[in-house]
Coordinates of C-alpha atoms in Angstrom, one line a residue:
Chain A
M1 CA 6.5 -40.9 28.4
V2 CA 3.6 -42.3 27.3
Q3 CA 2.7 -41.7 23.3
Q4 CA -0.9 -40.0 23.3
A5 CA -1.7 -41.1 19.6
A6 CA 0.3 -44.3 20.1
L7 CA -1.9 -45.3 22.9
D8 CA -4.9 -44.0 20.8
R9 CA -4.5 -46.8 18.0
V10 CA -3.8 -49.6 20.5
F11 CA -6.8 -49.0 22.4
A12 CA -9.0 -48.3 18.8
A13 CA -7.4 -51.5 17.5
L14 CA -8.4 -53.3 20.5
A15 CA -11.7 -52.1 20.0
D16 CA -13.1 -54.9 18.0
P17 CA -13.8 -58.7 18.4
T18 CA -12.8 -59.8 15.1
R19 CA -9.1 -57.8 15.7
R20 CA -9.1 -59.1 19.2
G21 CA -9.6 -62.7 17.2
I22 CA -7.1 -62.1 14.7
L23 CA -4.3 -61.2 18.1
V24 CA -5.6 -65.2 19.5
R25 CA -5.0 -67.0 16.7
L26 CA -1.4 -65.0 15.8
G27 CA -0.9 -66.2 19.4
E28 CA -0.8 -69.8 18.5
S29 CA 1.3 -69.4 15.2
P30 CA 1.8 -67.0 12.3
A31 CA -0.7 -66.8 9.2
T32 CA -1.2 -65.5 5.8
I33 CA -4.2 -63.0 5.6
G34 CA -6.0 -65.7 3.7
E35 CA -5.8 -68.4 6.8
L36 CA -6.7 -65.8 9.1
A37 CA -9.7 -64.8 6.8
E38 CA -11.3 -68.4 5.6
P39 CA -12.6 -69.6 9.4
T40 CA -14.1 -66.2 9.8
G41 CA -16.0 -66.0 6.1
M42 CA -14.3 -62.5 5.8
T43 CA -13.3 -61.6 2.4
L44 CA -9.6 -61.4 1.7
T45 CA -10.0 -57.4 1.4
G46 CA -12.2 -56.9 4.8
M47 CA -9.3 -59.1 6.7
K48 CA -6.5 -56.9 5.1
K49 CA -8.3 -53.8 6.3
H50 CA -8.8 -55.4 10.1
V51 CA -4.7 -56.6 9.9
R52 CA -3.8 -53.0 8.5
V53 CA -5.2 -51.5 11.4
L54 CA -3.6 -53.7 14.2
E55 CA -0.4 -53.4 11.8
D56 CA -0.7 -49.5 12.5
A57 CA -1.1 -50.2 15.8
G58 CA 2.3 -51.8 15.9
L59 CA 0.3 -55.1 17.2
V60 CA 1.0 -57.2 14.3
V61 CA 3.9 -57.2 11.9
T62 CA 3.6 -58.7 7.9
E63 CA 6.1 -59.7 5.8
K64 CA 5.5 -60.5 1.9
V65 CA 6.3 -64.0 1.2
G66 CA 5.9 -65.2 -2.0
R67 CA 2.6 -64.4 -3.3
S68 CA 0.6 -63.8 0.2
R69 CA 1.6 -61.8 3.5
Q70 CA 2.4 -63.8 6.2
C71 CA 1.4 -62.0 9.4
R72 CA 2.8 -62.6 13.3
L73 CA 2.4 -60.8 16.7
G74 CA 3.9 -57.3 16.6
A75 CA 6.7 -56.1 19.6
A76 CA 3.9 -56.1 22.5
P77 CA 3.3 -52.2 22.5
L78 CA 0.1 -53.3 25.0
D79 CA 3.0 -52.7 28.2
E80 CA 1.8 -48.9 27.9
A81 CA -1.7 -49.7 27.8
M82 CA -1.7 -52.1 30.5
A83 CA -0.1 -49.4 32.6
W84 CA -2.8 -46.8 31.4
I85 CA -5.4 -49.3 32.9
S86 CA -3.5 -50.2 35.8
F87 CA -2.9 -46.4 37.0
Y88 CA -6.9 -46.0 36.2
Q89 CA -7.6 -48.9 38.6
R90 CA -5.5 -47.2 41.3
L91 CA -7.6 -43.9 41.1
W92 CA -10.4 -45.9 41.4
A93 CA -9.2 -47.7 44.6
R94 CA -8.3 -44.7 46.0
R95 CA -11.4 -43.5 45.3
L96 CA -13.0 -46.6 47.3
D97 CA -10.7 -46.2 49.8
G98 CA -12.3 -42.8 50.4
L99 CA -15.4 -44.0 51.1
D100 CA -14.5 -46.9 53.2
A101 CA -12.6 -44.4 55.5
Y102 CA -15.8 -42.0 55.3
F103 CA -18.2 -44.7 56.7
T104 CA -15.5 -46.1 58.9
M105 CA -15.0 -42.8 60.6
R106 CA -18.8 -41.9 60.7
P107 CA -20.1 -42.4 64.0
D108 CA -23.4 -44.8 63.9
P109 CA -26.3 -43.3 65.8
K110 CA -27.8 -46.1 66.8
G111 CA -25.0 -48.0 67.6
P112 CA -23.7 -51.1 66.3
S113 CA -26.4 -53.3 64.5
E114 CA -26.5 -57.1 65.4
Chain B
M1 CA -17.3 -64.9 30.2
V2 CA -15.7 -61.6 28.6
Q3 CA -19.1 -59.9 27.0
Q4 CA -17.6 -58.5 23.5
A5 CA -19.6 -55.4 23.3
A6 CA -18.6 -54.2 26.5
L7 CA -14.8 -54.8 26.1
D8 CA -15.4 -53.0 22.5
R9 CA -17.1 -50.0 24.3
V10 CA -14.5 -49.8 26.9
F11 CA -11.4 -50.1 24.6
A12 CA -13.4 -47.3 22.1
A13 CA -13.7 -45.0 25.4
L14 CA -10.1 -45.4 26.1
A15 CA -8.9 -44.5 22.8
D16 CA -9.2 -40.8 22.9
P17 CA -6.6 -38.5 25.0
T18 CA -9.3 -36.2 26.1
R19 CA -11.5 -38.9 27.7
R20 CA -8.1 -40.5 29.3
G21 CA -8.2 -37.2 30.7
I22 CA -11.3 -36.8 32.5
L23 CA -11.0 -40.3 33.8
V24 CA -7.9 -39.1 35.7
R25 CA -9.4 -35.5 36.6
L26 CA -12.7 -37.5 37.9
G27 CA -9.6 -39.7 39.7
E28 CA -9.4 -36.8 41.8
S29 CA -13.0 -35.9 42.8
P30 CA -16.2 -35.9 40.8
A31 CA -16.8 -32.7 38.7
T32 CA -19.7 -31.0 36.9
I33 CA -19.5 -31.0 32.9
G34 CA -18.5 -27.4 33.1
E35 CA -15.8 -28.1 35.3
L36 CA -14.5 -30.8 33.4
A37 CA -14.9 -28.4 30.0
E38 CA -13.3 -25.4 31.5
P39 CA -9.3 -26.4 31.6
T40 CA -9.6 -28.4 28.3
G41 CA -11.1 -24.8 26.6
M42 CA -13.6 -27.3 25.1
T43 CA -17.1 -26.3 24.6
L44 CA -19.9 -28.0 27.0
T45 CA -21.3 -29.8 24.0
G46 CA -17.9 -31.2 23.0
M47 CA -17.5 -32.4 26.5
K48 CA -20.5 -34.0 26.9
K49 CA -20.4 -36.0 23.9
H50 CA -17.0 -37.4 25.3
V51 CA -18.8 -37.9 28.8
R52 CA -21.3 -39.9 27.0
V53 CA -19.0 -42.4 25.7
L54 CA -17.3 -42.8 29.1
E55 CA -20.7 -42.9 30.6
D56 CA -22.2 -45.9 27.7
A57 CA -18.7 -47.9 28.7
G58 CA -19.7 -47.6 32.6
L59 CA -16.2 -46.0 33.0
V60 CA -18.4 -42.7 34.2
V61 CA -21.7 -42.3 36.3
T62 CA -23.1 -39.4 36.0
E63 CA -25.9 -37.3 38.1
K64 CA -28.3 -34.1 37.4
V65 CA -27.7 -32.1 40.4
G66 CA -29.4 -29.0 40.3
R67 CA -28.5 -27.2 36.9
S68 CA -25.7 -29.5 36.5
R69 CA -24.7 -32.7 35.7
Q70 CA -21.9 -34.1 38.4
C71 CA -19.7 -36.8 36.8
R72 CA -17.6 -39.5 38.6
L73 CA -15.6 -42.5 37.7
G74 CA -17.9 -45.4 37.1
A75 CA -17.6 -49.1 38.5
A76 CA -14.4 -50.0 37.0
P77 CA -15.2 -52.0 34.0
L78 CA -11.4 -52.1 33.2
D79 CA -10.5 -55.4 34.8
E80 CA -11.6 -57.1 31.5
A81 CA -9.9 -54.8 29.3
M82 CA -7.0 -55.9 31.7
A83 CA -7.5 -59.4 31.6
W84 CA -7.5 -59.3 28.1
I85 CA -4.4 -57.1 27.6
S86 CA -2.6 -59.7 30.2
F87 CA -3.7 -62.7 28.5
Y88 CA -2.5 -61.1 24.9
Q89 CA 0.9 -60.6 26.4
R90 CA 1.3 -64.1 27.8
L91 CA 0.5 -65.1 24.1
W92 CA 3.6 -62.7 23.3
A93 CA 5.8 -64.3 26.3
R94 CA 5.2 -67.5 24.6
R95 CA 5.9 -66.7 21.0
L96 CA 9.1 -65.2 22.5
D97 CA 10.1 -68.6 24.8
G98 CA 9.6 -70.3 21.1
L99 CA 11.9 -68.4 19.3
D100 CA 14.4 -68.5 22.8
A101 CA 13.8 -72.5 22.6
Y102 CA 14.7 -72.3 18.7
F103 CA 18.4 -70.3 19.1
T104 CA 19.2 -72.3 22.4
M105 CA 18.2 -75.7 20.7
R106 CA 20.2 -75.2 17.2
P107 CA 23.4 -76.1 17.3
D108 CA 26.1 -72.9 16.1
P109 CA 28.0 -74.6 13.4
K110 CA 31.1 -71.9 14.1
G111 CA 31.2 -72.9 17.4
P112 CA 30.7 -70.4 20.4
S113 CA 31.7 -66.6 19.5
E114 CA 33.5 -64.4 21.6

């Protein structure tokens, strides 16, 4: 069963280009908050907030290593988000099928056009 | 090319169980704001706000019909959201492949366990 609150958190976490960028960066290799912040010109505090949102959604896992916090990709809770989106796409396809059927079944009063 | 702002709007619109419920309902058939509000016990004003968020994301299209506003599914801008999520899943799979490779290549000093 899909946990609605978990799905809320995943979609909300993905609704920001900086956070999507962090996930792409962590797909390359784990990184500290400082390493994530540096190329963006963002403050450590600002970056920490974004990482926290991703961590709450389970998309990122962090661990204190010495004086810095190491970040890596979390355990892929995107499966449910993907399942939801593909369910919606099936709804949409069915709606289009309905329109197709409507136009196919409707006799053209002018006969076939050129 | 993925439009970041469009992706932001789609993910933000999906980050709410009421709005996901509206999409599922509209997958069955078009409905007025009143018909969408009725089973939820929500006010028309509250429902209008949710529909507006879905409309801004392109997930829902509305049309004034007489005194009510008819809502139907929009033109499926979820393809980009799906593409993004499956890209992230590939990043995650690659990371797991890396771990697999690490444990496979590392000789076990104790030999094979039972």
